[in-house]
Short mmCIF file of C-alpha atoms and ligand atoms in Angstrom, two decimals:
data_model
loop_
_atom_site.label_atom_id
_atom_site.label_comp_id
_atom_site.label_asym_id
_atom_site.label_seq_id
_atom_site.Cartn_x
_atom_site.Cartn_y
_atom_site.Cartn_z
CA UNK A 1 -32.70 98.59 38.26
CA UNK A 2 -33.17 99.87 41.97
CA UNK A 3 -29.91 101.72 43.79
CA UNK A 4 -27.27 99.71 46.26
CA UNK A 5 -28.02 99.96 49.95
CA UNK A 6 -25.65 103.09 50.24
CA UNK A 7 -26.73 105.44 47.43
CA UNK A 8 -30.54 105.54 49.39
CA UNK A 9 -30.43 109.48 50.30
CA UNK A 10 -29.68 110.97 47.15
CA UNK A 11 -31.33 111.92 43.59
CA UNK A 12 -34.67 109.97 42.65
CA UNK A 13 -32.86 107.30 45.35
CA UNK A 14 -33.92 109.96 48.54
CA UNK A 15 -36.46 108.83 51.54
CA UNK A 16 -39.26 111.69 50.04
CA UNK A 17 -39.29 110.30 46.77
CA UNK A 18 -41.42 107.44 45.20
CA UNK A 19 -39.42 104.11 45.77
CA UNK A 20 -39.34 103.47 42.02
CA UNK A 21 -37.03 100.50 41.17
CA UNK A 22 -36.27 101.94 37.70
CA UNK A 23 -33.67 104.92 37.49
CA UNK A 24 -36.24 106.42 35.40
CA UNK A 25 -39.66 105.61 33.83
CA UNK A 26 -38.79 108.20 31.14
CA UNK A 27 -39.44 106.41 27.76
CA UNK A 28 -38.88 109.34 25.76
CA UNK A 29 -34.86 110.46 23.88
CA UNK A 30 -33.49 112.10 26.82
CA UNK A 31 -29.89 110.95 26.10
CA UNK A 32 -30.25 112.91 23.33
CA UNK A 33 -29.68 117.02 24.94
CA UNK A 34 -26.92 115.78 27.07
CA UNK A 35 -25.26 113.58 23.90
CA UNK A 36 -25.35 117.20 21.80
CA UNK A 37 -24.04 118.96 24.05
CA UNK A 38 -20.86 116.97 24.57
CA UNK A 39 -20.45 116.75 20.98
CA UNK A 40 -20.88 120.96 20.19
CA UNK A 41 -18.49 121.50 23.63
CA UNK A 42 -16.25 118.69 22.19
CA UNK A 43 -15.72 120.29 19.06
CA UNK A 44 -15.45 124.07 20.50
CA UNK A 45 -12.39 122.69 22.91
CA UNK A 46 -10.24 120.61 20.67
CA UNK A 47 -11.38 123.20 17.57
CA UNK A 48 -10.37 127.01 20.01
CA UNK A 49 -7.22 124.79 21.16
CA UNK A 50 -5.47 123.66 18.33
CA UNK A 51 -6.21 127.07 16.62
CA UNK A 52 -4.80 128.74 19.87
CA UNK A 53 -1.51 126.86 19.71
CA UNK A 54 -0.60 126.68 16.32
CA UNK A 55 0.35 130.53 15.59
CA UNK A 56 -0.20 130.49 11.89
CA UNK A 57 -2.82 132.71 9.82
CA UNK A 58 -4.39 134.63 12.94
CA UNK A 59 -3.49 138.03 10.97
CA UNK A 60 -4.64 139.77 7.87
CA UNK A 61 -2.59 142.53 7.60
CA UNK A 62 -3.88 144.31 4.64
CA UNK A 63 -6.90 144.22 6.27
CA UNK A 64 -5.57 144.32 10.30
CA UNK A 65 -8.26 141.85 10.77
CA UNK A 66 -7.28 139.61 14.02
CA UNK A 67 -8.87 136.41 15.22
CA UNK A 68 -10.57 136.82 19.06
CA UNK A 69 -8.52 133.67 19.77
CA UNK A 70 -4.94 135.73 19.35
CA UNK A 71 -6.58 139.46 20.84
CA UNK A 72 -4.88 140.85 22.61
CA UNK A 73 -1.22 139.44 21.08
CA UNK A 74 1.13 140.99 23.52
CA UNK A 75 4.13 139.68 22.84
CA UNK A 76 7.51 140.44 20.69
CA UNK A 77 6.50 136.75 19.04
CA UNK A 78 3.00 138.14 17.12
CA UNK A 79 3.13 138.60 13.77
CA UNK A 80 3.85 142.26 12.88
CA UNK A 81 0.65 144.89 12.82
CA UNK A 82 -1.43 142.20 15.11
CA UNK A 83 -0.58 143.62 18.49
CA UNK A 84 -3.07 146.17 18.43
CA UNK A 85 -1.82 147.24 22.45
CA UNK A 86 1.65 147.15 21.88
CA UNK A 87 4.41 144.11 22.76
CA UNK A 88 5.01 144.98 26.13
CA UNK A 89 5.77 140.69 26.55
CA UNK A 90 8.99 139.15 25.14
CA UNK A 91 8.92 136.46 22.53
CA UNK A 92 6.98 133.47 24.19
CA UNK A 93 7.71 129.45 23.64
CA UNK A 94 5.41 127.45 21.67
CA UNK A 95 3.98 126.14 24.71
CA UNK A 96 2.53 129.37 25.24
CA UNK A 97 -0.89 130.85 23.52
CA UNK A 98 -0.17 134.11 22.34
CA UNK A 99 -3.02 135.26 23.85
CA UNK A 100 -2.54 133.70 26.98
CA UNK A 101 -3.12 136.67 29.14
CA UNK A 102 -6.98 137.24 28.17
CA UNK A 103 -7.87 133.27 27.21
CA UNK A 104 -8.28 131.88 30.67
CA UNK A 105 -10.20 134.50 32.19
CA UNK A 106 -12.40 133.92 28.79
CA UNK A 107 -12.43 130.42 29.13
CA UNK A 108 -13.37 130.39 32.90
CA UNK A 109 -15.76 132.72 32.56
CA UNK A 110 -17.32 130.97 30.21
CA UNK A 111 -16.49 127.45 32.16
CA UNK A 112 -18.40 128.75 35.33
CA UNK A 113 -21.24 130.55 33.65
CA UNK A 114 -24.49 129.15 35.12
CA UNK A 115 -25.62 127.62 31.88
CA UNK A 116 -22.61 125.65 30.84
CA UNK A 117 -22.52 123.87 34.06
CA UNK A 118 -25.95 122.59 33.95
CA UNK A 119 -24.86 122.00 30.36
CA UNK A 120 -21.18 120.21 30.70
CA UNK A 121 -22.61 119.07 34.37
CA UNK A 122 -25.23 116.78 32.42
CA UNK A 123 -23.29 116.06 29.57
CA UNK A 124 -20.24 115.20 31.01
CA UNK A 125 -20.45 114.60 34.52
CA UNK A 126 -24.35 113.18 34.55
CA UNK A 127 -25.00 114.43 37.14
CA UNK A 128 -27.87 114.18 36.60
CA UNK A 129 -28.15 113.38 32.89
CA UNK A 130 -31.44 114.54 32.30
CA UNK A 131 -34.77 115.31 34.60
CA UNK A 132 -36.18 112.54 36.09
CA UNK A 133 -33.05 110.22 35.61
CA UNK A 134 -31.34 109.06 38.22
CA UNK A 135 -27.18 110.27 38.29
CA UNK A 136 -24.84 107.26 38.47
CA UNK A 137 -23.00 109.26 42.10
CA UNK A 138 -23.31 107.85 44.95
CA UNK A 139 -22.76 111.55 46.95
CA UNK A 140 -23.75 114.89 45.98
CA UNK A 141 -22.02 118.32 47.83
CA UNK A 142 -23.52 120.63 44.91
CA UNK A 143 -20.89 123.10 44.26
CA UNK A 144 -20.45 124.18 47.88
CA UNK A 145 -17.17 122.40 48.52
CA UNK A 146 -13.32 122.86 46.34
CA UNK A 147 -13.25 122.25 43.75
CA UNK A 148 -16.78 123.24 42.60
CA UNK A 149 -17.00 126.02 44.93
CA UNK A 150 -14.75 127.80 42.68
CA UNK A 151 -17.79 128.38 40.54
CA UNK A 152 -18.66 132.11 42.64
CA UNK A 153 -15.90 133.18 40.45
CA UNK A 154 -18.09 133.99 37.89
CA UNK A 155 -19.26 137.03 39.22
CA UNK A 156 -15.86 137.73 39.11
CA UNK A 157 -14.74 137.32 35.71
CA UNK A 158 -18.00 138.81 34.75
CA UNK A 159 -15.79 141.99 34.84
CA UNK A 160 -13.14 140.40 32.38
CA UNK A 161 -15.00 139.04 30.25
CA UNK A 162 -16.66 142.94 29.93
CA UNK A 163 -12.70 143.97 29.32
CA UNK A 164 -12.00 141.43 27.07
CA UNK A 165 -15.44 142.54 25.35
CA UNK A 166 -14.25 145.97 25.06
CA UNK A 167 -10.53 145.19 23.75
CA UNK A 168 -12.26 142.81 20.63
CA UNK A 169 -14.68 146.00 19.52
CA UNK A 170 -11.42 147.83 19.31
CA UNK A 171 -10.42 145.33 17.06
CA UNK A 172 -13.55 144.88 15.40
CA UNK A 173 -13.07 148.98 14.56
CA UNK A 174 -9.53 148.70 13.54
CA UNK A 175 -10.06 146.40 10.72
CA UNK A 176 -12.41 149.08 8.86
CA UNK A 177 -8.55 149.38 7.04
CA UNK A 178 -7.60 148.48 3.42
CA UNK A 179 -3.96 149.48 2.16
CA UNK A 180 -5.31 152.61 1.08
CA UNK A 181 -6.63 153.67 3.97
CA UNK A 182 -10.67 153.26 5.27
CA UNK A 183 -11.55 149.58 3.93
CA UNK A 184 -14.68 147.18 4.10
CA UNK A 185 -15.49 143.68 3.32
CA UNK A 186 -16.87 140.49 4.16
CA UNK A 187 -14.30 140.50 6.99
CA UNK A 188 -15.67 142.91 8.51
CA UNK A 189 -19.33 142.29 8.12
CA UNK A 190 -18.13 138.96 10.07
CA UNK A 191 -15.52 140.68 13.27
CA UNK A 192 -18.80 143.38 13.69
CA UNK A 193 -21.44 140.38 13.91
CA UNK A 194 -18.89 138.29 16.30
CA UNK A 195 -18.56 141.06 18.75
CA UNK A 196 -22.21 142.21 18.85
CA UNK A 197 -23.58 138.62 19.02
CA UNK A 198 -20.63 138.71 22.18
CA UNK A 199 -21.90 141.90 24.05
CA UNK A 200 -25.31 140.02 23.98
CA UNK A 201 -23.76 137.29 25.33
CA UNK A 202 -21.26 139.24 28.47
CA UNK A 203 -24.90 141.34 28.69
CA UNK A 204 -27.28 139.08 29.19
CA UNK A 205 -25.26 137.13 31.93
CA UNK A 206 -27.09 136.65 35.43
CA UNK A 207 -24.19 138.18 36.86
CA UNK A 208 -24.56 141.21 34.86
CA UNK A 209 -28.54 140.94 35.65
CA UNK A 210 -27.47 141.31 39.56
CA UNK A 211 -24.96 144.07 38.84
CA UNK A 212 -27.55 146.03 37.42
CA UNK A 213 -30.72 145.60 39.42
CA UNK A 214 -29.69 143.61 42.16
CA UNK A 215 -29.79 144.58 45.81
CA UNK A 216 -31.88 146.93 45.33
CA UNK A 217 -35.23 147.27 47.74
CA UNK A 218 -37.84 149.76 45.51
CA UNK A 219 -36.53 149.60 41.99
CA UNK A 220 -39.21 153.36 41.60
CA UNK A 221 -36.05 154.80 43.58
CA UNK A 222 -33.79 153.85 40.40
CA UNK A 223 -35.61 154.58 37.44
CA UNK A 224 -31.93 154.08 35.49
CA UNK A 225 -31.24 151.03 37.17
CA UNK A 226 -34.81 149.86 36.53
CA UNK A 227 -34.94 150.29 33.29
CA UNK A 228 -31.18 148.65 32.47
CA UNK A 229 -32.20 145.47 34.56
CA UNK A 230 -34.90 145.37 32.11
CA UNK A 231 -33.06 145.46 29.09
CA UNK A 232 -30.33 142.83 30.51
CA UNK A 233 -33.57 140.45 32.00
CA UNK A 234 -34.50 140.66 28.29
CA UNK A 235 -31.65 139.42 27.55
CA UNK A 236 -31.30 137.14 30.22
CA UNK A 237 -33.87 134.68 28.97
CA UNK A 238 -32.12 134.30 25.74
CA UNK A 239 -28.61 133.44 27.28
CA UNK A 240 -28.56 129.54 26.94
CA UNK A 241 -28.61 130.75 22.45
CA UNK A 242 -26.74 133.09 22.81
CA UNK A 243 -23.81 130.98 24.69
CA UNK A 244 -23.87 128.52 21.67
CA UNK A 245 -24.42 131.14 19.09
CA UNK A 246 -21.37 132.70 20.29
CA UNK A 247 -19.30 129.70 20.12
CA UNK A 248 -20.35 129.14 16.52
CA UNK A 249 -19.52 132.69 15.72
CA UNK A 250 -16.25 132.59 17.21
CA UNK A 251 -15.03 129.32 15.17
CA UNK A 252 -16.65 130.90 12.35
CA UNK A 253 -14.48 134.79 12.80
CA UNK A 254 -11.06 132.37 13.36
CA UNK A 255 -12.25 130.09 10.90
CA UNK A 256 -12.39 132.98 8.19
CA UNK A 257 -9.78 134.86 8.76
CA UNK A 258 -7.55 131.96 8.47
CA UNK A 259 -8.36 131.07 5.33
CA UNK A 260 -7.84 134.86 4.11
CA UNK A 261 -4.58 134.92 6.25
CA UNK A 262 -3.25 131.92 4.64
CA UNK A 263 -4.45 132.92 1.22
CA UNK A 264 -6.70 129.90 0.44
CA UNK A 265 -9.15 132.72 -0.63
CA UNK A 266 -9.53 136.40 -1.39
CA UNK A 267 -11.71 138.40 1.66
CA UNK A 268 -14.95 139.84 -0.36
CA UNK A 269 -13.61 143.66 -0.47
CA UNK A 270 -17.35 146.43 -0.69
CA UNK A 271 -14.97 149.01 -0.21
CA UNK A 272 -11.27 148.93 -0.50
FE1 FES B 1 -23.37 132.90 31.17
FE2 FES B 1 -22.67 134.89 33.35
S1 FES B 1 -24.25 133.13 33.71
S2 FES B 1 -21.63 134.04 31.41
#
């Protein structure tokens, strides 16, 4: 299919590209990755959205397990014991998630993430759906205008995400509890694994790489920053994988705590 006359200036139809009538010459299943991405992101959004609003089975009082979807829980609507940082906020109506203080920042951090941008631009906007496949849009302004220029806030959202990772770490530490004092069970393994992977995802952020090693003229004069930047850069090469893995561990952690909190299963206890 050739481009309409008014689409001549962008993408594979730009004047500098070979004048090929077909939208793509690719014969492989180029549509599969964007489809899988759309399904994967869709599952997470539906699951996380539903769980964040239901207000049930999010805290296991015996073991102090709190799902990350309800952390920090700062309202008097939170079940007793789940507010690890007190309850400075009054009762909240059902339309407001109990973790509304942190959730928007987490959501925006992921929404503006360089990897997720690529993923959802391709999967949902088809802009473009794959390399060397023409996109359906007639115009392309990139991220130079409102609203996409807001994506630049990602570097600031990194700091918010780091604070929330600290909160999640605290939640994982206070969960080493049993009615008799110290305790340790499968829930701890899941909470701990989740928080380690959340840190790995957060620290592998491109903004973190810039914060640690950017704007330096001579690495040799900043050996500590250079070392940190080197470690962050190694993590950064796994950023896409960590982005997906942490979506999975967040759902797994929440799902496990939901099952234990609702009495559907018992936590497998190793100590206490
Ligand atoms: Fe993905 Fe920063 S680039 S979290």
